């Protein structure tokens, strides 16, 4: 994989992870307002974005297994950081949304 291809891969991972993280925070905002159905739909969109980033990551891993590995760059490591923080944020936000639902049910 040449430098230009690597930059495209990095951009794709960062873009998808950033989209997922943004959608997860938007879902949290909707849950705070009691819009739980919209929050769930936003989390599904976040899952799709994370899957896209994960698929790119899997391609890189498969290439390495097949002897066509890449030389990791700071940008590549940065993209992995974005992906992992997006996954962690989404997981935490899912728990927070469950709490909002529980509070909403208790208040009713």
mmCIF file of N, CA, C and O in Angstrom, residues 26-79:
data_model
loop_
_atom_site.group_PDB
_atom_site.id
_atom_site.type_symbol
_atom_site.label_atom_id
_atom_site.label_comp_id
_atom_site.label_asym_id
_atom_site.label_seq_id
_atom_site.Cartn_x
_atom_site.Cartn_y
_atom_site.Cartn_z
ATOM 1 N N UNK A 26 -25.426 12.533 19.526
ATOM 2 C CA UNK A 26 -26.736 13.053 19.117
ATOM 3 C C UNK A 26 -27.841 12.171 19.707
ATOM 4 O O UNK A 26 -28.874 12.680 20.161
ATOM 5 N N UNK A 27 -27.617 10.861 19.732
ATOM 6 C CA UNK A 27 -28.583 9.935 20.341
ATOM 7 C C UNK A 27 -28.746 10.242 21.819
ATOM 8 O O UNK A 27 -29.867 10.236 22.348
ATOM 9 N N UNK A 28 -27.651 10.513 22.493
ATOM 10 C CA UNK A 28 -27.715 10.861 23.911
ATOM 11 C C UNK A 28 -28.545 12.125 24.129
ATOM 12 O O UNK A 28 -29.381 12.195 25.025
ATOM 13 N N UNK A 29 -28.336 13.100 23.274
ATOM 14 C CA UNK A 29 -29.088 14.350 23.364
ATOM 15 C C UNK A 29 -30.587 14.099 23.181
ATOM 16 O O UNK A 29 -31.415 14.674 23.900
ATOM 17 N N UNK A 30 -30.927 13.230 22.246
ATOM 18 C CA UNK A 30 -32.348 12.910 22.021
ATOM 19 C C UNK A 30 -32.928 12.159 23.219
ATOM 20 O O UNK A 30 -34.063 12.389 23.612
ATOM 21 N N UNK A 31 -32.140 11.267 23.799
ATOM 22 C CA UNK A 31 -32.612 10.521 24.969
ATOM 23 C C UNK A 31 -32.849 11.462 26.144
ATOM 24 O O UNK A 31 -33.810 11.286 26.903
ATOM 25 N N UNK A 32 -32.000 12.468 26.288
ATOM 26 C CA UNK A 32 -32.185 13.456 27.364
ATOM 27 C C UNK A 32 -33.525 14.161 27.234
ATOM 28 O O UNK A 32 -34.131 14.548 28.229
ATOM 29 N N UNK A 33 -33.989 14.309 26.000
ATOM 30 C CA UNK A 33 -35.280 14.955 25.728
ATOM 31 C C UNK A 33 -36.445 13.965 25.780
ATOM 32 O O UNK A 33 -37.588 14.359 25.599
ATOM 33 N N UNK A 34 -36.128 12.679 25.971
ATOM 34 C CA UNK A 34 -37.181 11.665 26.014
ATOM 35 C C UNK A 34 -37.526 11.081 24.661
ATOM 36 O O UNK A 34 -38.483 10.315 24.538
ATOM 37 N N UNK A 35 -36.763 11.425 23.649
ATOM 38 C CA UNK A 35 -37.008 10.916 22.291
ATOM 39 C C UNK A 35 -36.239 9.601 22.081
ATOM 40 O O UNK A 35 -35.256 9.529 21.349
ATOM 41 N N UNK A 36 -36.718 8.546 22.753
ATOM 42 C CA UNK A 36 -35.969 7.299 22.777
ATOM 43 C C UNK A 36 -35.957 6.564 21.437
ATOM 44 O O UNK A 36 -34.962 5.934 21.087
ATOM 45 N N UNK A 37 -37.033 6.655 20.689
ATOM 46 C CA UNK A 37 -37.055 5.993 19.379
ATOM 47 C C UNK A 37 -36.027 6.637 18.441
ATOM 48 O O UNK A 37 -35.292 5.945 17.744
ATOM 49 N N UNK A 38 -35.985 7.964 18.447
ATOM 50 C CA UNK A 38 -35.000 8.660 17.622
ATOM 51 C C UNK A 38 -33.582 8.320 18.090
ATOM 52 O O UNK A 38 -32.684 8.116 17.270
ATOM 53 N N UNK A 39 -33.394 8.240 19.406
ATOM 54 C CA UNK A 39 -32.085 7.886 19.947
ATOM 55 C C UNK A 39 -31.654 6.505 19.464
ATOM 56 O O UNK A 39 -30.503 6.310 19.050
ATOM 57 N N UNK A 40 -32.572 5.547 19.486
ATOM 58 C CA UNK A 40 -32.247 4.190 19.025
ATOM 59 C C UNK A 40 -31.891 4.178 17.542
ATOM 60 O O UNK A 40 -30.960 3.477 17.122
ATOM 61 N N UNK A 41 -32.615 4.965 16.754
ATOM 62 C CA UNK A 41 -32.305 5.038 15.315
ATOM 63 C C UNK A 41 -30.922 5.643 15.084
ATOM 64 O O UNK A 41 -30.176 5.185 14.208
ATOM 65 N N UNK A 42 -30.581 6.648 15.861
ATOM 66 C CA UNK A 42 -29.252 7.263 15.732
ATOM 67 C C UNK A 42 -28.151 6.291 16.142
ATOM 68 O O UNK A 42 -27.092 6.241 15.518
ATOM 69 N N UNK A 43 -28.410 5.476 17.162
ATOM 70 C CA UNK A 43 -27.429 4.464 17.559
ATOM 71 C C UNK A 43 -27.238 3.417 16.468
ATOM 72 O O UNK A 43 -26.124 2.933 16.250
ATOM 73 N N UNK A 44 -28.316 3.081 15.760
ATOM 74 C CA UNK A 44 -28.200 2.135 14.640
ATOM 75 C C UNK A 44 -27.334 2.733 13.526
ATOM 76 O O UNK A 44 -26.517 2.040 12.928
ATOM 77 N N UNK A 45 -27.516 4.024 13.273
ATOM 78 C CA UNK A 45 -26.674 4.692 12.273
ATOM 79 C C UNK A 45 -25.214 4.705 12.729
ATOM 80 O O UNK A 45 -24.303 4.521 11.917
ATOM 81 N N UNK A 46 -25.006 4.916 14.020
ATOM 82 C CA UNK A 46 -23.648 4.896 14.569
ATOM 83 C C UNK A 46 -23.028 3.511 14.375
ATOM 84 O O UNK A 46 -21.845 3.399 14.027
ATOM 85 N N UNK A 47 -23.816 2.472 14.596
ATOM 86 C CA UNK A 47 -23.325 1.100 14.383
ATOM 87 C C UNK A 47 -22.881 0.891 12.937
ATOM 88 O O UNK A 47 -21.859 0.252 12.685
ATOM 89 N N UNK A 48 -23.651 1.418 12.002
ATOM 90 C CA UNK A 48 -23.308 1.275 10.582
ATOM 91 C C UNK A 48 -21.982 1.979 10.272
ATOM 92 O O UNK A 48 -21.149 1.449 9.531
ATOM 93 N N UNK A 49 -21.795 3.153 10.840
ATOM 94 C CA UNK A 49 -20.545 3.887 10.621
ATOM 95 C C UNK A 49 -19.364 3.141 11.242
ATOM 96 O O UNK A 49 -18.284 3.055 10.646
ATOM 97 N N UNK A 50 -19.569 2.589 12.437
ATOM 98 C CA UNK A 50 -18.504 1.817 13.079
ATOM 99 C C UNK A 50 -18.179 0.560 12.282
ATOM 100 O O UNK A 50 -17.015 0.184 12.158
ATOM 101 N N UNK A 51 -19.198 -0.071 11.730
ATOM 102 C CA UNK A 51 -18.976 -1.257 10.905
ATOM 103 C C UNK A 51 -18.138 -0.913 9.682
ATOM 104 O O UNK A 51 -17.234 -1.657 9.301
ATOM 105 N N UNK A 52 -18.412 0.230 9.091
ATOM 106 C CA UNK A 52 -17.639 0.676 7.936
ATOM 107 C C UNK A 52 -16.168 0.841 8.306
ATOM 108 O O UNK A 52 -15.277 0.362 7.594
ATOM 109 N N UNK A 53 -15.907 1.503 9.423
ATOM 110 C CA UNK A 53 -14.525 1.694 9.872
ATOM 111 C C UNK A 53 -13.881 0.358 10.221
ATOM 112 O O UNK A 53 -12.716 0.102 9.882
ATOM 113 N N UNK A 54 -14.638 -0.504 10.868
ATOM 114 C CA UNK A 54 -14.113 -1.810 11.256
ATOM 115 C C UNK A 54 -13.770 -2.650 10.026
ATOM 116 O O UNK A 54 -12.769 -3.371 10.012
ATOM 117 N N UNK A 55 -14.588 -2.552 8.988
ATOM 118 C CA UNK A 55 -14.318 -3.307 7.754
ATOM 119 C C UNK A 55 -13.001 -2.870 7.117
ATOM 120 O O UNK A 55 -12.240 -3.709 6.624
ATOM 121 N N UNK A 56 -12.725 -1.586 7.126
ATOM 122 C CA UNK A 56 -11.452 -1.088 6.596
ATOM 123 C C UNK A 56 -10.308 -1.624 7.445
ATOM 124 O O UNK A 56 -9.292 -2.101 6.919
ATOM 125 N N UNK A 57 -10.478 -1.581 8.740
ATOM 126 C CA UNK A 57 -9.457 -2.091 9.654
ATOM 127 C C UNK A 57 -9.214 -3.583 9.400
ATOM 128 O O UNK A 57 -8.069 -4.039 9.387
ATOM 129 N N UNK A 58 -10.277 -4.344 9.182
ATOM 130 C CA UNK A 58 -10.159 -5.778 8.922
ATOM 131 C C UNK A 58 -9.393 -6.041 7.627
ATOM 132 O O UNK A 58 -8.578 -6.969 7.562
ATOM 133 N N UNK A 59 -9.632 -5.221 6.617
ATOM 134 C CA UNK A 59 -8.890 -5.367 5.359
ATOM 135 C C UNK A 59 -7.394 -5.191 5.588
ATOM 136 O O UNK A 59 -6.580 -5.924 5.020
ATOM 137 N N UNK A 60 -7.029 -4.236 6.419
ATOM 138 C CA UNK A 60 -5.614 -3.986 6.719
ATOM 139 C C UNK A 60 -5.013 -5.192 7.448
ATOM 140 O O UNK A 60 -3.908 -5.630 7.142
ATOM 141 N N UNK A 61 -5.759 -5.734 8.389
ATOM 142 C CA UNK A 61 -5.280 -6.895 9.140
ATOM 143 C C UNK A 61 -5.123 -8.097 8.210
ATOM 144 O O UNK A 61 -4.114 -8.816 8.269
ATOM 145 N N UNK A 62 -6.101 -8.312 7.333
ATOM 146 C CA UNK A 62 -6.019 -9.435 6.395
ATOM 147 C C UNK A 62 -4.832 -9.286 5.447
ATOM 148 O O UNK A 62 -4.154 -10.261 5.128
ATOM 149 N N UNK A 63 -4.574 -8.057 5.011
ATOM 150 C CA UNK A 63 -3.430 -7.819 4.136
ATOM 151 C C UNK A 63 -2.131 -8.174 4.857
ATOM 152 O O UNK A 63 -1.232 -8.795 4.272
ATOM 153 N N UNK A 64 -2.044 -7.819 6.128
ATOM 154 C CA UNK A 64 -0.842 -8.129 6.886
ATOM 155 C C UNK A 64 -0.674 -9.640 7.048
ATOM 156 O O UNK A 64 0.427 -10.166 6.916
ATOM 157 N N UNK A 65 -1.763 -10.337 7.320
ATOM 158 C CA UNK A 65 -1.716 -11.795 7.450
ATOM 159 C C UNK A 65 -1.233 -12.428 6.146
ATOM 160 O O UNK A 65 -0.512 -13.427 6.155
ATOM 161 N N UNK A 66 -1.586 -11.824 5.035
ATOM 162 C CA UNK A 66 -1.195 -12.334 3.722
ATOM 163 C C UNK A 66 0.168 -11.807 3.259
ATOM 164 O O UNK A 66 0.516 -11.922 2.089
ATOM 165 N N UNK A 67 0.917 -11.211 4.173
ATOM 166 C CA UNK A 67 2.258 -10.756 3.849
ATOM 167 C C UNK A 67 2.324 -9.423 3.137
ATOM 168 O O UNK A 67 3.361 -9.044 2.600
ATOM 169 N N UNK A 68 1.222 -8.685 3.110
ATOM 170 C CA UNK A 68 1.186 -7.385 2.437
ATOM 171 C C UNK A 68 0.914 -6.285 3.458
ATOM 172 O O UNK A 68 0.095 -5.401 3.252
ATOM 173 N N UNK A 69 1.618 -6.386 4.572
ATOM 174 C CA UNK A 69 1.408 -5.436 5.658
ATOM 175 C C UNK A 69 1.843 -4.030 5.300
ATOM 176 O O UNK A 69 2.519 -3.791 4.301
ATOM 177 N N UNK A 70 1.459 -3.126 6.133
ATOM 178 C CA UNK A 70 1.790 -1.717 5.950
ATOM 179 C C UNK A 70 2.813 -1.303 6.999
ATOM 180 O O UNK A 70 2.966 -1.969 8.014
ATOM 181 N N UNK A 71 3.456 -0.222 6.743
ATOM 182 C CA UNK A 71 4.303 0.389 7.756
ATOM 183 C C UNK A 71 3.434 1.408 8.481
ATOM 184 O O UNK A 71 3.005 2.388 7.869
ATOM 185 N N UNK A 72 3.133 1.142 9.732
ATOM 186 C CA UNK A 72 2.245 2.069 10.449
ATOM 187 C C UNK A 72 2.840 3.473 10.533
ATOM 188 O O UNK A 72 4.037 3.632 10.744
ATOM 189 N N UNK A 73 1.991 4.444 10.341
ATOM 190 C CA UNK A 73 2.396 5.844 10.460
ATOM 191 C C UNK A 73 1.683 6.453 11.658
ATOM 192 O O UNK A 73 0.761 5.858 12.221
ATOM 193 N N UNK A 74 2.098 7.629 12.022
ATOM 194 C CA UNK A 74 1.422 8.336 13.108
ATOM 195 C C UNK A 74 -0.042 8.568 12.741
ATOM 196 O O UNK A 74 -0.936 8.410 13.582
ATOM 197 N N UNK A 75 -0.307 8.879 11.485
ATOM 198 C CA UNK A 75 -1.695 9.087 11.052
ATOM 199 C C UNK A 75 -2.520 7.812 11.178
ATOM 200 O O UNK A 75 -3.683 7.848 11.572
ATOM 201 N N UNK A 76 -1.923 6.681 10.850
ATOM 202 C CA UNK A 76 -2.637 5.421 10.975
ATOM 203 C C UNK A 76 -2.953 5.138 12.438
ATOM 204 O O UNK A 76 -4.074 4.754 12.776
ATOM 205 N N UNK A 77 -1.985 5.322 13.310
ATOM 206 C CA UNK A 77 -2.207 5.112 14.746
ATOM 207 C C UNK A 77 -3.299 6.070 15.240
ATOM 208 O O UNK A 77 -4.171 5.689 16.021
ATOM 209 N N UNK A 78 -3.269 7.288 14.748
ATOM 210 C CA UNK A 78 -4.285 8.280 15.098
ATOM 211 C C UNK A 78 -5.679 7.791 14.681
ATOM 212 O O UNK A 78 -6.649 7.932 15.432
ATOM 213 N N UNK A 79 -5.772 7.198 13.501
ATOM 214 C CA UNK A 79 -7.068 6.693 13.039
ATOM 215 C C UNK A 79 -7.564 5.563 13.932
ATOM 216 O O UNK A 79 -8.760 5.464 14.216
#
